[in-house]
Short mmCIF file of C-alpha atoms in Angstrom, two decimals:
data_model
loop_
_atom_site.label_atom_id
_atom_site.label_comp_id
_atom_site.label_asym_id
_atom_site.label_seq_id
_atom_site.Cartn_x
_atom_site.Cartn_y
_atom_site.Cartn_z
CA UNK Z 1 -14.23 15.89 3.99
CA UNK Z 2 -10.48 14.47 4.51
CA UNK Z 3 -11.44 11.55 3.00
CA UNK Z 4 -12.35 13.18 0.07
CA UNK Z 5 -9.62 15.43 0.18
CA UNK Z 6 -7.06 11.99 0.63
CA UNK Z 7 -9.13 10.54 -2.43
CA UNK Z 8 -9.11 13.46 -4.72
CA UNK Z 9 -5.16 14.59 -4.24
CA UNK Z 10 -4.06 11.02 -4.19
CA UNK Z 11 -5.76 9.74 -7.32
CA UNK Z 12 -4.55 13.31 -9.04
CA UNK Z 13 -1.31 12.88 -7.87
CA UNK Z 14 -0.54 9.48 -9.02
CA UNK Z 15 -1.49 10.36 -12.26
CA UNK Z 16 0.12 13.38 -12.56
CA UNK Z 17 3.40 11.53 -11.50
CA UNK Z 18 3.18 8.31 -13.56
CA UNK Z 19 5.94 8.78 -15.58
CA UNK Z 20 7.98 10.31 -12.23
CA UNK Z 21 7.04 6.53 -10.89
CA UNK Z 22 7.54 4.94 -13.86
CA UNK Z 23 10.83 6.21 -14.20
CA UNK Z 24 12.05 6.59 -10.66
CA UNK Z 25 11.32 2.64 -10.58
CA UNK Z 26 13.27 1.80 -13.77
CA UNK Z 27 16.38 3.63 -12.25
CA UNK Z 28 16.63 1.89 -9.06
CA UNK Z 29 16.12 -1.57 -11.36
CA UNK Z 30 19.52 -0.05 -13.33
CA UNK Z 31 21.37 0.65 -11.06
CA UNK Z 32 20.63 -2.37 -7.98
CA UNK Z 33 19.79 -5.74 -8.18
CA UNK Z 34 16.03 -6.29 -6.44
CA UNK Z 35 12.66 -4.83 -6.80
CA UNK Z 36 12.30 -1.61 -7.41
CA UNK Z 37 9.62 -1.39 -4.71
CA UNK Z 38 9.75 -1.77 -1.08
CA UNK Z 39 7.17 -3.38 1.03
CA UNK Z 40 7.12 -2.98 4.85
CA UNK Z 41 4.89 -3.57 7.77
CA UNK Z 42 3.77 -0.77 9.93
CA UNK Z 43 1.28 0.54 11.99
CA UNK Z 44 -2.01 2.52 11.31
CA UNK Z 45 -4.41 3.70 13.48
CA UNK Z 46 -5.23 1.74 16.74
CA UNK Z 47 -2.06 0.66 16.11
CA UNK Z 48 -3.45 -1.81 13.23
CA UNK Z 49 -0.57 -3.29 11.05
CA UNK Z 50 -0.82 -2.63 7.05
CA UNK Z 51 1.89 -2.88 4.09
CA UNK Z 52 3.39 0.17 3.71
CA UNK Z 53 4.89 0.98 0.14
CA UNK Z 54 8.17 3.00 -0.37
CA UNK Z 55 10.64 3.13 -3.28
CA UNK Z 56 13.38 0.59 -2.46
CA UNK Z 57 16.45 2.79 -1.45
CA UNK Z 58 18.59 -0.10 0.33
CA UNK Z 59 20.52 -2.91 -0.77
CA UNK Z 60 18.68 -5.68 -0.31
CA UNK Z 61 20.89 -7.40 1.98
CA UNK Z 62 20.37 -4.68 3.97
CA UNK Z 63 20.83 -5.37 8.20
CA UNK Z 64 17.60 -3.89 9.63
CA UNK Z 65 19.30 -4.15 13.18
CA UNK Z 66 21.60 -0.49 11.96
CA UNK Z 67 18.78 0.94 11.84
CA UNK Z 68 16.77 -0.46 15.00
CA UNK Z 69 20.02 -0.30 17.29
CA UNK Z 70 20.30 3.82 16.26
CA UNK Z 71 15.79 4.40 16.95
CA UNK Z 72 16.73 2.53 20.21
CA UNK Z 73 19.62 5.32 21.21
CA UNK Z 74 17.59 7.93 19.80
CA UNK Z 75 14.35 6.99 22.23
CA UNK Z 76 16.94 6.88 24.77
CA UNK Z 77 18.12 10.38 24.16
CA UNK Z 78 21.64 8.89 23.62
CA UNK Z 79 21.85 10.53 19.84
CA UNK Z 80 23.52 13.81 19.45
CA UNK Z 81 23.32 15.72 15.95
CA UNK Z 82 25.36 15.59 13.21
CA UNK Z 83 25.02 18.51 10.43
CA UNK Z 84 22.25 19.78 12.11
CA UNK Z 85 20.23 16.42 12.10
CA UNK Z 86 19.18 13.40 13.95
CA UNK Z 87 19.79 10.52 11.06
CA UNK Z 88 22.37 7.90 10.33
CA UNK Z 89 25.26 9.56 8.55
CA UNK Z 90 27.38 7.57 5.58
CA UNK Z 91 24.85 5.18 5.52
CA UNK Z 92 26.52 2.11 3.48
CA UNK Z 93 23.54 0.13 3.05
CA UNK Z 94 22.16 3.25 0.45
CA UNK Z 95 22.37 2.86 -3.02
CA UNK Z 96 23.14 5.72 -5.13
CA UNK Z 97 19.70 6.63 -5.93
CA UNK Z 98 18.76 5.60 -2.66
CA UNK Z 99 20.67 9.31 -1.43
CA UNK Z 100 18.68 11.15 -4.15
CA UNK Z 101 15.27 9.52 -3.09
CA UNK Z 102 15.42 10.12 0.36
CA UNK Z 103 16.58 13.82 0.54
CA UNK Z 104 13.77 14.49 -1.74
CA UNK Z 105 11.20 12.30 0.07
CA UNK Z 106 10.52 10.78 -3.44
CA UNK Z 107 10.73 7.48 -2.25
CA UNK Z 108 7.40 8.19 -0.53
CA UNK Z 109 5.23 8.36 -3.20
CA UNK Z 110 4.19 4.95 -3.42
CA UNK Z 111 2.25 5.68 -0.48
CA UNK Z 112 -0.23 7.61 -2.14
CA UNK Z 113 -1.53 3.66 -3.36
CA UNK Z 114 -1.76 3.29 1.20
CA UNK Z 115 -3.66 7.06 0.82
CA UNK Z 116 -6.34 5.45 -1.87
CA UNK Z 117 -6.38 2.01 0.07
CA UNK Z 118 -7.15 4.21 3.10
CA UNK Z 119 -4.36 2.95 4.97
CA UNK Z 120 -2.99 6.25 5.50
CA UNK Z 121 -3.75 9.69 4.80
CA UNK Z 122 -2.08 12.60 2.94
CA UNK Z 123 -1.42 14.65 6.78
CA UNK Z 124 -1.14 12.27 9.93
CA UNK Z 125 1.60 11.72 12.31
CA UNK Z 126 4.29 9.05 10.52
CA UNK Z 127 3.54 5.59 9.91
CA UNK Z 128 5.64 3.42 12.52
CA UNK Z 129 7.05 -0.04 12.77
CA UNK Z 130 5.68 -2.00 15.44
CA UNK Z 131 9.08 -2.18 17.16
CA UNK Z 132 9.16 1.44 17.14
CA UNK Z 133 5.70 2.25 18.95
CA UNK Z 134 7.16 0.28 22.01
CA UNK Z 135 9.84 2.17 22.52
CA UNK Z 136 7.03 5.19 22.80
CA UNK Z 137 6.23 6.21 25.86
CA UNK Z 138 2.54 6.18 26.92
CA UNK Z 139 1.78 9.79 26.59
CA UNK Z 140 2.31 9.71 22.85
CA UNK Z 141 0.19 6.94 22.06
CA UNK Z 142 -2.29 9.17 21.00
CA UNK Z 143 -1.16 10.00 17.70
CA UNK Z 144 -2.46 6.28 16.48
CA UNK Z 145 -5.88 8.14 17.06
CA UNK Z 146 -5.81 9.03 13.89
CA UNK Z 147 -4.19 7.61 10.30
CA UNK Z 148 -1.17 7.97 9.60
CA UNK Z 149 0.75 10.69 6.78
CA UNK Z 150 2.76 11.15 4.28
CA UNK Z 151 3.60 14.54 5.57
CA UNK Z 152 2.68 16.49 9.15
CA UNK Z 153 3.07 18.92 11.78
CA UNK Z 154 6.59 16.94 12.85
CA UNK Z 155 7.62 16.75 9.01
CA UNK Z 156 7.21 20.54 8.48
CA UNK Z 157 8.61 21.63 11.71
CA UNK Z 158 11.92 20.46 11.88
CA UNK Z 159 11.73 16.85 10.75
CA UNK Z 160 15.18 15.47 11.09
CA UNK Z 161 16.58 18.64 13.41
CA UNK Z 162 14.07 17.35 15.96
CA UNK Z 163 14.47 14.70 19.29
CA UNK Z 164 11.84 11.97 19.14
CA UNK Z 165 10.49 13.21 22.41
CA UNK Z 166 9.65 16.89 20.20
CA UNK Z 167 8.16 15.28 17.13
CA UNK Z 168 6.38 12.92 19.11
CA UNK Z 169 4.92 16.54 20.42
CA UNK Z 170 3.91 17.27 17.27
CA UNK Z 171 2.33 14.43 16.39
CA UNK Z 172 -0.25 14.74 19.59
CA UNK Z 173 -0.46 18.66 18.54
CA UNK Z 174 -1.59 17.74 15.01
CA UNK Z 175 -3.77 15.02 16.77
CA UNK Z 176 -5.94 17.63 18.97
CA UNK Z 177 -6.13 20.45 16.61
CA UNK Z 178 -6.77 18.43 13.15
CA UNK Z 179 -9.21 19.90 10.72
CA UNK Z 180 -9.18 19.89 6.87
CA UNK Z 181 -7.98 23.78 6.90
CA UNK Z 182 -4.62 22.56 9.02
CA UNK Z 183 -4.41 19.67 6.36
CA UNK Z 184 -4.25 22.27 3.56
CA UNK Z 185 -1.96 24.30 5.50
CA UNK Z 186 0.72 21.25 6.46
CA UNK Z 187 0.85 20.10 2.54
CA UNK Z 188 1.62 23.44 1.30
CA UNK Z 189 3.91 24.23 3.95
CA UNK Z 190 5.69 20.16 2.76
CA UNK Z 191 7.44 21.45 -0.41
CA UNK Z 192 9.49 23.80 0.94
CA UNK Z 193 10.37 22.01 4.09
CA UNK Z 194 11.73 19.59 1.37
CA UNK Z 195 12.82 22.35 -0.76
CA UNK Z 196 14.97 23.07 2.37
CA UNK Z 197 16.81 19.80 3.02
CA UNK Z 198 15.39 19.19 7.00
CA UNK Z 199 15.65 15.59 6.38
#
């Protein structure tokens, strides 16, 4: 039943969106030099690698070790909050749509291609990069039991407001208690978590 439920929201989705695609891609083309897609490797379930697509939102020159040196502190508990959240502030590798995309989690949508590959599902815990999952510690590996999300229990309660160590919670929660009624509650609860800028 989630299958079908990936299958028949994903394919619906990307058509209903096309020309949001279409035209989300053909901005970041305008406005930045590169592809207007972003490829990346992460990790699935049983902690199997896969492609992961996003809108691109970086530069392409782009120094991944910003963001790897701040998930490091962060796993670490050396982070504090600013405004509320746990995320890089003033990022300068963003591009200008880049800021729109990701505080409307638009630059996720590609994923719904991982959803129909069955790569991912539409509720999981968050797909991971492999350098990530070591910094985990071993209770959490649980949550790549199951596929990963574009949305879930850590995305619609708190998101960016929470410590890894309290999403990572989450995930396991939404790991133990999963069922296609919780599914259908998580994605309806997604818009307005958006809606309210927890990212």
């Amino acid at each position: 039943m989630k299958r079908s439920l990936d299958l028949i929201l994903a394919f619906t989705g990307m058509v209903l969106a096309m020309p949001i695609l279409l035209g989300i891609y053909l901005w970041i083309r305008w406005t930045s030099p590169g592809s207007g897609l972003f490829r990346q490797v992460r990790l699935g379930a049983d902690q199997r690698e896969f492609v992961m697509y996003k809108f691109r939102t970086m530069r392409t020159d782009a120094d991944p070790k910003v963001h790897q040196e701040y998930v490091r502190a962060m796993a670490a508990g050396e982070v504090e909050k600013v405004d509320g959240l746990y995320k890089l502030h003033q990022d300068p590798r963003i591009t200008r749509p880049g800021k729109f995309l990701r505080k409307t989690s638009l630059d996720e949508l590609p994923q719904l291609l991982n959803v129909l590959r069955g790569e991912m599902s539409l509720v999981g815990p968050r797909p991971v990069l492999p350098f990530e999952a070591e910094l985990f510690p071993e209770w959490a590996l649980d949550r790549f039991k199951v596929k990963p999300g574009l949305t879930g229990l850590w995305q619609v309660n708190g998101r960016n407001q929470l410590t890894m160590d309290e999403g990572l919670r989450w995930d396991l929660e939404y790991v133990s208690t999963r069922s296609v009624r919780l599914d259908l509650r998580i994605i309806f609860k997604t818009i307005p978590a958006l809606l309210g800028g927890a990212r």
